[in-house]
Short mmCIF file of C-alpha atoms in Angstrom, two decimals:
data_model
loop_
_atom_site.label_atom_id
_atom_site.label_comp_id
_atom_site.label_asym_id
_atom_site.label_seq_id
_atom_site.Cartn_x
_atom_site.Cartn_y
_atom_site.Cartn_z
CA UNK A 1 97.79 -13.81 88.44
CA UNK A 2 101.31 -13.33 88.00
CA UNK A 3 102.51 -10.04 89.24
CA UNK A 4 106.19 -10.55 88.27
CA UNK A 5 107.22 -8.46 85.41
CA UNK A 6 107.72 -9.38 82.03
CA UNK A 7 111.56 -9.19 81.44
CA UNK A 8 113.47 -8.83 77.63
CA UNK A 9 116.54 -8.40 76.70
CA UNK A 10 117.88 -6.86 73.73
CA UNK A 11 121.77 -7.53 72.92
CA UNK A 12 122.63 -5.78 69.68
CA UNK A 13 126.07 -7.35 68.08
CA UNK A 14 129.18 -4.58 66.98
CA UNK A 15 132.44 -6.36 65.78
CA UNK A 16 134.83 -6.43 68.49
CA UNK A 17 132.32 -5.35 71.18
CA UNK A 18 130.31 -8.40 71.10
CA UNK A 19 132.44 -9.35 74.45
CA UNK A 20 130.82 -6.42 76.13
CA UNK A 21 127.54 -8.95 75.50
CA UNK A 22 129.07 -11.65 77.20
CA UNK A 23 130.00 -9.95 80.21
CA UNK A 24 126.41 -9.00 80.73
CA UNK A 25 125.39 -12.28 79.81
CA UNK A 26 127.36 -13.86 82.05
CA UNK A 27 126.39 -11.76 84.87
CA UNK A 28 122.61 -12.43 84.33
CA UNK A 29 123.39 -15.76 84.62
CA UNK A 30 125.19 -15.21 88.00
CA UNK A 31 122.38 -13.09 89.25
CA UNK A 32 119.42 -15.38 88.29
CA UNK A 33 117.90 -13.52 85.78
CA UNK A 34 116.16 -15.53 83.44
CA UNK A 35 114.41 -13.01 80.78
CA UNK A 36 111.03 -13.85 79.44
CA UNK A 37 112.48 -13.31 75.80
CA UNK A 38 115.63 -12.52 74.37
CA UNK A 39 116.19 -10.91 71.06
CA UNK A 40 119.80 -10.78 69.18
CA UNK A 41 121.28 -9.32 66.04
CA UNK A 42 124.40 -10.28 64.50
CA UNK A 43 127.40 -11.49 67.00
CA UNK A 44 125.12 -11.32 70.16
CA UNK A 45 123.89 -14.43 68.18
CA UNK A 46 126.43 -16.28 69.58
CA UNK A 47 126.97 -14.95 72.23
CA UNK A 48 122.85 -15.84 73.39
CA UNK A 49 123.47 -19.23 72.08
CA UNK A 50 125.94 -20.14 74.94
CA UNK A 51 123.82 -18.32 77.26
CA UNK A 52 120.75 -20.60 76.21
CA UNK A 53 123.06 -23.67 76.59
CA UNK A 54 126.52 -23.22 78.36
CA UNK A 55 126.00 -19.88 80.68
CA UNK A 56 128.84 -21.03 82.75
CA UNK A 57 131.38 -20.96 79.54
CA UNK A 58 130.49 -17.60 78.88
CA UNK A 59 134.06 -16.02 80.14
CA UNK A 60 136.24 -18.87 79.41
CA UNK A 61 134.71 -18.95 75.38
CA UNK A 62 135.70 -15.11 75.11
CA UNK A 63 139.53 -15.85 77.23
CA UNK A 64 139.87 -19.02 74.48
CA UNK A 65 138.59 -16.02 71.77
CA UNK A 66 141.26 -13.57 72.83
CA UNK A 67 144.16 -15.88 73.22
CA UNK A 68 143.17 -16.75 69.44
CA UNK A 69 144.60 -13.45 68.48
CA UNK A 70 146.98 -12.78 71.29
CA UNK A 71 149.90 -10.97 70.73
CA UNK A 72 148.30 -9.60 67.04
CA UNK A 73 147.33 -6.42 67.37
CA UNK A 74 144.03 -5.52 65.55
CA UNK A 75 145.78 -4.37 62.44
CA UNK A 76 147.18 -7.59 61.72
CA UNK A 77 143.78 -9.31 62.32
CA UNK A 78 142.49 -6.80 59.35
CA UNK A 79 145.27 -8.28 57.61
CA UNK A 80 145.57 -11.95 58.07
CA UNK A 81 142.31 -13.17 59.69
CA UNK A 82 140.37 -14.23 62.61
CA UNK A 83 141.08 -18.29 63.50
CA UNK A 84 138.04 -20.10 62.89
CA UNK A 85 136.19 -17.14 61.81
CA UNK A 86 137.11 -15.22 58.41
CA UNK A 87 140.26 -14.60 57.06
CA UNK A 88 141.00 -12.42 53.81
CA UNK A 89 139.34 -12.97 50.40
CA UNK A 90 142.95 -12.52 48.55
CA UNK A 91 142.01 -15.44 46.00
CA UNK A 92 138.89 -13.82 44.70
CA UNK A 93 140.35 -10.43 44.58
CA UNK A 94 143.10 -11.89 42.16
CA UNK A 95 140.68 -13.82 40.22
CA UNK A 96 138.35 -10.86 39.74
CA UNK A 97 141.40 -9.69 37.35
CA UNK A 98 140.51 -12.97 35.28
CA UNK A 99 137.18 -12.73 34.72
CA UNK A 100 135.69 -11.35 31.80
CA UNK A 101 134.59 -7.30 32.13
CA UNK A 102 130.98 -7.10 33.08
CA UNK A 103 129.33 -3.75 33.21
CA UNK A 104 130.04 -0.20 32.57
CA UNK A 105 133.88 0.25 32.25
CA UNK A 106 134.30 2.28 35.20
CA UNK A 107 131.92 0.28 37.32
CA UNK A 108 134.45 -2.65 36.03
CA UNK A 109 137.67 -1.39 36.93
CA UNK A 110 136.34 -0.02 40.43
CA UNK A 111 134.91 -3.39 41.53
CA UNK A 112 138.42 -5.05 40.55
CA UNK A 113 140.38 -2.50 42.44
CA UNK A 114 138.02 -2.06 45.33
CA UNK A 115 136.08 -4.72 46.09
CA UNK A 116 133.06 -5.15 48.17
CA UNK A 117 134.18 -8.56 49.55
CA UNK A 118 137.01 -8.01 51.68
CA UNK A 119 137.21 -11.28 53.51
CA UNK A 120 135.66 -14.91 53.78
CA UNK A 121 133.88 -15.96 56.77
CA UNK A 122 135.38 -19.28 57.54
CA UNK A 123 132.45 -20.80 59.71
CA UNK A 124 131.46 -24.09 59.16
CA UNK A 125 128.51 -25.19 58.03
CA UNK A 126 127.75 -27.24 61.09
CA UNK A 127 128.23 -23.75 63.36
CA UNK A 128 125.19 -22.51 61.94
CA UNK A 129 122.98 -25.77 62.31
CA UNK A 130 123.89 -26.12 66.00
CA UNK A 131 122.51 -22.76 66.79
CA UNK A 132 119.21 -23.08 64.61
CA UNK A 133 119.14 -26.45 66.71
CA UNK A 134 119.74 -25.04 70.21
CA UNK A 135 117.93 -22.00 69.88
CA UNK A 136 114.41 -23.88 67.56
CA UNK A 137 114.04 -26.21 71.01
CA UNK A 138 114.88 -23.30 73.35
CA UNK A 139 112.17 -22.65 75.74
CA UNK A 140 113.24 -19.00 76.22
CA UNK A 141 111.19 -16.91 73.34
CA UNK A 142 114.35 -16.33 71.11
CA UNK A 143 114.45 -13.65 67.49
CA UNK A 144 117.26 -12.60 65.75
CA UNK A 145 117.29 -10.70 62.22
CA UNK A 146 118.63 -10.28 58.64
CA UNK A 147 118.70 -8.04 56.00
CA UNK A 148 117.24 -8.66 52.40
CA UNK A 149 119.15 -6.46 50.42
CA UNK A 150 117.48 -6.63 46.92
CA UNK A 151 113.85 -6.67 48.18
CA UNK A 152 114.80 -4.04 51.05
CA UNK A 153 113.09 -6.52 53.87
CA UNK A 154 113.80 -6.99 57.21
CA UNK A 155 113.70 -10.75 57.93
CA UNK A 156 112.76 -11.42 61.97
CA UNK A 157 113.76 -14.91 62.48
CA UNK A 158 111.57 -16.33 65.67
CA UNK A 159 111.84 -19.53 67.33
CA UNK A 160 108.73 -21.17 68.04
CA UNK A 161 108.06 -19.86 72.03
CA UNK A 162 109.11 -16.60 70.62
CA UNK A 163 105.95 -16.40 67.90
CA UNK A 164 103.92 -17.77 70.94
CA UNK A 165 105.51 -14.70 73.23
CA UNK A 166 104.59 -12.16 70.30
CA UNK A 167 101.28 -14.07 68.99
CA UNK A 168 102.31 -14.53 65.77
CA UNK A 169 102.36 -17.14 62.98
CA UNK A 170 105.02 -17.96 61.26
CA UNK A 171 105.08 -15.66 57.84
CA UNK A 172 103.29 -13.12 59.16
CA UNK A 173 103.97 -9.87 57.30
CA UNK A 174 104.63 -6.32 59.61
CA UNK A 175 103.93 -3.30 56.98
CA UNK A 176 107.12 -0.81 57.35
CA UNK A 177 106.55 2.33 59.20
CA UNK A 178 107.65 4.53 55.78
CA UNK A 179 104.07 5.67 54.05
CA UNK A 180 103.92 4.92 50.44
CA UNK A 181 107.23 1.80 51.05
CA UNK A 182 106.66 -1.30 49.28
CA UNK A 183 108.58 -2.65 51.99
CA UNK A 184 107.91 -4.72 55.09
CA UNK A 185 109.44 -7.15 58.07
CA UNK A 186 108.68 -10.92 57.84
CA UNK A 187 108.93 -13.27 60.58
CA UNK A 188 110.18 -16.70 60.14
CA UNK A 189 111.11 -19.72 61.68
CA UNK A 190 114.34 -20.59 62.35
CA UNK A 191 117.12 -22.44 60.46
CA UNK A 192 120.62 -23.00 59.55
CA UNK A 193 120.40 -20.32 56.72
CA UNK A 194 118.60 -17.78 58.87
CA UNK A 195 121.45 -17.81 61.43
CA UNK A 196 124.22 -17.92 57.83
CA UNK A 197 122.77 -14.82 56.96
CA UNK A 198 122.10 -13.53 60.15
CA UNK A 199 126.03 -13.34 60.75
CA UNK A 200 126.57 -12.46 57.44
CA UNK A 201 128.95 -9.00 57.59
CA UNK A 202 129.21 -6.74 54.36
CA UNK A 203 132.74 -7.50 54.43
CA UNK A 204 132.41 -10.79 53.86
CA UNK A 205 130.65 -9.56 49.97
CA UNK A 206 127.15 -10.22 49.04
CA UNK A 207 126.93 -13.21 47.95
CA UNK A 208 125.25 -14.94 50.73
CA UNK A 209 121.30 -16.45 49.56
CA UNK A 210 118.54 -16.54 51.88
CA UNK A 211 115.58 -18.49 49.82
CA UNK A 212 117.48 -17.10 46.70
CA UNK A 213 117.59 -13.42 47.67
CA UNK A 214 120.93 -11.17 48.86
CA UNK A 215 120.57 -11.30 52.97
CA UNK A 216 122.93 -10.02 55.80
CA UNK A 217 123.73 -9.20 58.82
CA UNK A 218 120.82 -7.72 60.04
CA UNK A 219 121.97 -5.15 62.19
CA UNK A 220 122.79 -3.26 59.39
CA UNK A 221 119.25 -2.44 59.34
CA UNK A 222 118.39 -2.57 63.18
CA UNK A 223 120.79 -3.59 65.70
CA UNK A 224 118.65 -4.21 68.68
CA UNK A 225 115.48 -5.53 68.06
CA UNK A 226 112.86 -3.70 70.60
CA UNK A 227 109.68 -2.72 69.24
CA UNK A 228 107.86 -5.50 69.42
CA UNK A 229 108.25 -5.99 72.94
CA UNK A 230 105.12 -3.62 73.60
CA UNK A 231 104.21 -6.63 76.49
CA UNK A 232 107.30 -6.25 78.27
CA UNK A 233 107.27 -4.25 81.44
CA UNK A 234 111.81 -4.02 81.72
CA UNK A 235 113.65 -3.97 78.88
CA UNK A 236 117.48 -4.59 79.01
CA UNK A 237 118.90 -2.35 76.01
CA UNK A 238 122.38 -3.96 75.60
CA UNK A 239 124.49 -1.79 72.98
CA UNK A 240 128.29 -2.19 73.00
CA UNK A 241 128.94 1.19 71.90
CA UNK A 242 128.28 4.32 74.35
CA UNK A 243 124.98 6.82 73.47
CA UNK A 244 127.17 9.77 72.75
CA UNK A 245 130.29 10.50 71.21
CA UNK A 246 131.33 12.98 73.67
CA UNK A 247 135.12 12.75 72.80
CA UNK A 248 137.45 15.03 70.62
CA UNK A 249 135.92 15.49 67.22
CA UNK A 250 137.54 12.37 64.71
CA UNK A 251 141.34 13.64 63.43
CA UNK A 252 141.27 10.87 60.70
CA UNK A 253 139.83 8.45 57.84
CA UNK A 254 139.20 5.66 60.67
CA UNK A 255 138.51 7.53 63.50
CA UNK A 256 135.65 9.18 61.19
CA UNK A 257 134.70 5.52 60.51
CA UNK A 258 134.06 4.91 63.68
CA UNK A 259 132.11 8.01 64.40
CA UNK A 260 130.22 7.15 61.58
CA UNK A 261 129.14 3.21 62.29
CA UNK A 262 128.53 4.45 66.25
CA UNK A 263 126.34 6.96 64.95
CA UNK A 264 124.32 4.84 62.65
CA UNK A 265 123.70 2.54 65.38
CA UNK A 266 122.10 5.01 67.91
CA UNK A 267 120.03 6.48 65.38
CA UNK A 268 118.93 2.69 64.99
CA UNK A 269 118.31 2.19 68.95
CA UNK A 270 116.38 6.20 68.78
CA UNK A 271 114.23 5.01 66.38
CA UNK A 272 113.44 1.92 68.12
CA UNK A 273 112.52 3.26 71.31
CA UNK A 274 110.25 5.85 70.17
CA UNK A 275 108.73 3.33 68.44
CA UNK A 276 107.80 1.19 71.03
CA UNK A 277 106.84 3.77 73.42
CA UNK A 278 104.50 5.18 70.55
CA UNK A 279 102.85 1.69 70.06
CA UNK A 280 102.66 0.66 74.09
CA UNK A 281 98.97 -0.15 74.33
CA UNK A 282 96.65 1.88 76.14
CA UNK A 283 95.82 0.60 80.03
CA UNK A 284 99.34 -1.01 79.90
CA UNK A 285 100.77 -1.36 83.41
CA UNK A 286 102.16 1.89 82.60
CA UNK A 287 105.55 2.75 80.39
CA UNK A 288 108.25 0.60 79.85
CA UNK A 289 111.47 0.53 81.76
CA UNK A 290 113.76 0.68 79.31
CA UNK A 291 117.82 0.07 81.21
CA UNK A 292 120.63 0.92 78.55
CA UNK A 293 123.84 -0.91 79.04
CA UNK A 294 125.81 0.14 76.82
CA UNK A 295 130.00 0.88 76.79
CA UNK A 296 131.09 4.41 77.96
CA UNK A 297 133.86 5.95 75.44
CA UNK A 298 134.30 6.03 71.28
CA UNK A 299 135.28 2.42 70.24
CA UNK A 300 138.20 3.21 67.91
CA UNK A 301 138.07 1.85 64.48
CA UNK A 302 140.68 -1.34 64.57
CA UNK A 303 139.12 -2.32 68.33
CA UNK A 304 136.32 -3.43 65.78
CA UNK A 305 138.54 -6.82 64.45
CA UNK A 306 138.89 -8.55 67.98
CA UNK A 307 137.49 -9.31 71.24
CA UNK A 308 139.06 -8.13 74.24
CA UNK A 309 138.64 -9.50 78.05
CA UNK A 310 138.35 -5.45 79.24
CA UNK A 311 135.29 -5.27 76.92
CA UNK A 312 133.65 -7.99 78.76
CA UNK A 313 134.85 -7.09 82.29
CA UNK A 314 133.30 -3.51 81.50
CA UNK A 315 130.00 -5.22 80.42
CA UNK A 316 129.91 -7.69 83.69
CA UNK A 317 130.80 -4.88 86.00
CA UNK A 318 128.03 -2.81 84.73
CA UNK A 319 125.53 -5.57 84.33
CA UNK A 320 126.00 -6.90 88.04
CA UNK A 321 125.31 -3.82 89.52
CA UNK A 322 121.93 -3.36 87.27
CA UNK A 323 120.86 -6.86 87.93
CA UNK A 324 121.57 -6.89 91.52
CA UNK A 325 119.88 -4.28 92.33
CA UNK A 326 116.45 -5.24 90.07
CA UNK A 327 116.80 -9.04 90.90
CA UNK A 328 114.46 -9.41 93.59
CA UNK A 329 111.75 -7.95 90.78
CA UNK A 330 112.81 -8.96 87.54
CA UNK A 331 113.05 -12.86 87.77
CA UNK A 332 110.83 -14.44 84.99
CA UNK A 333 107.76 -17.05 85.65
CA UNK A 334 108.01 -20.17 84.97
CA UNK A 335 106.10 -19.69 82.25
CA UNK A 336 106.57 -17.88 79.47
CA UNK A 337 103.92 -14.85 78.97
CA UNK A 338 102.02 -14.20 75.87
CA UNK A 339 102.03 -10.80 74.35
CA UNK A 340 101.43 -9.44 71.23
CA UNK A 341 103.42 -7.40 68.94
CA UNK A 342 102.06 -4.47 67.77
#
């Protein structure tokens, strides 16, 4: 019997932070660690995809992404792009003007003057196939999420050792904790538009399909993705944004923004962790180590356009020391466990 435990890790995605993933990334690579399952919500996405296939890259991939945008600050980003990832939706504001009025007249005039799509993600389509690729013949249990906006679902893409990991088939329908919500989270496998819409940002507008219905991002919803893993025995809570605000109250529109979207996200992780503590089955090996590592100070509201090499130094740093010290007991088996989600 195996008596190694049963290792996740949970990387939750946040604009400009995402580097904070890759430092930890990269330092579980360094250390060994090889997690039993990995789950991943909007720009951890990529971020687990070089993990799963070029660990070594990790740091030189987010030095390429910073020199992309050196010498911009992070208000000209908002302003004039990311290279190779989205740059401002000027054309479709301006041609908003030229279409014919649709709706109530102030509706109208506020959805021409303040739009909801701000820029244009400028991914190609071949991005998104290489990762449904990688991560469908992954041996490492893999899920990342969306967000069906018009229905109100949760969509839990899995690859296929991950519905082995959980013990679940492929459409399998979760009810949502609300009583009396005609809503739910669906698990499905994974494909090209799965990982479209799973790094679809509400900037970018809504008019991204997922089998014909509004989806994004899905951290929107949930940005780490933890209770299902009732079978794990460690779970690495990565969160690039720190648990508390504990800073001067926000002076300003943007710093209030960022209060606000740091917030949000906690309440997310809270709510996440009681539930899998709630649902841990009884005569478990006894509760679940749950190891936050997470950034230390408010973000600041234009930090959120680009990645920065501190980010990820701040996320290695803090992920060596956690990893060194649990190595020796946190190394996954060869083979993957089988645990179901409850």
């Amino acid at each position: 019997m195996n008596s190694k435990p049963v290792v996740a890790m949970a990387l939750g995605g946040l604009g400009g932070f995402n580097a904070h993933d890759a430092g930890v990334l990269a330092a579980a690579h360094e250390c060994g660690l090889e997690p039993d399952i990995i789950t991943c919500t909007s720009g951890a996405i990529f971020w687990t995809h070089l993990f799963l296939t070029s660990p070594g890259g990790i740091r030189e991939e987010v030095e390429r992404q910073a020199e992309a945008v050196s010498g911009a600050n992070a208000l000209q980003v908002a302003v004039l792009g990311d290279p190779g990832v989205f740059r401002p939706a000027y054309a479709s504001w301006w041609a908003r003007w030229f279409a014919p009025p649709s709706g109530p007249p102030l509706r109208d005039l506020l959805d021409r003057l303040f739009p909801a799509q701000l820029y244009r993600s400028t991914r190609p389509e071949t991005f998104f196939a290489q990762i449904a690729a990688d991560f469908s013949a992954a041996r490492t249990p893999v899920m990342f999420n969306a967000y069906a906006v018009t229905s109100g679902r949760e969509l839990v893409f899995c690859n296929q050792a991950a519905f082995g990991f959980l013990g679940l088939s492929p459409a399998h329908v979760r009810p949502h904790d609300i009583p009396g919500e005609d809503i739910s989270t669906e698990y499905r496998p994974i494909d090209a538009d799965a990982v479209r819409a799973a790094l679809w940002l509400t900037m970018y507008g809504f008019s991204n399909r997922y089998e014909g219905e509004t989806a994004i991002d899905g951290a929107y919803q949930r940005q780490l993705i933890m209770s299902e893993l009732t079978g794990c025995d460690v779970i690495y809570a990565i969160k690039p944004q720190a648990s508390a605000w504990r800073a001067q109250p926000p002076g300003n529109y943007f710093e209030v923004q960022d209060f606000n979207t740091e917030m949000w996200f906690n309440t997310s992780f809270a709510a996440e962790v009681a539930g899998l503590r709630a649902a841990r089955p009884d005569g478990a090996r006894g509760p679940i180590r749950i190891e936050p590592i997470t950034m230390r100070r408010p973000l600041g509201y234009f930090n959120y356009f680009v990645e920065k090499l501190p980010n990820y130094t701040e996320g290695y740093e803090q992920a060596k020391r956690v990893f060194q010290r649990d190595h020796a007991g946190t190394q996954a088996s060869d083979k993957p466990a089988t645990r179901r989600a409850q």
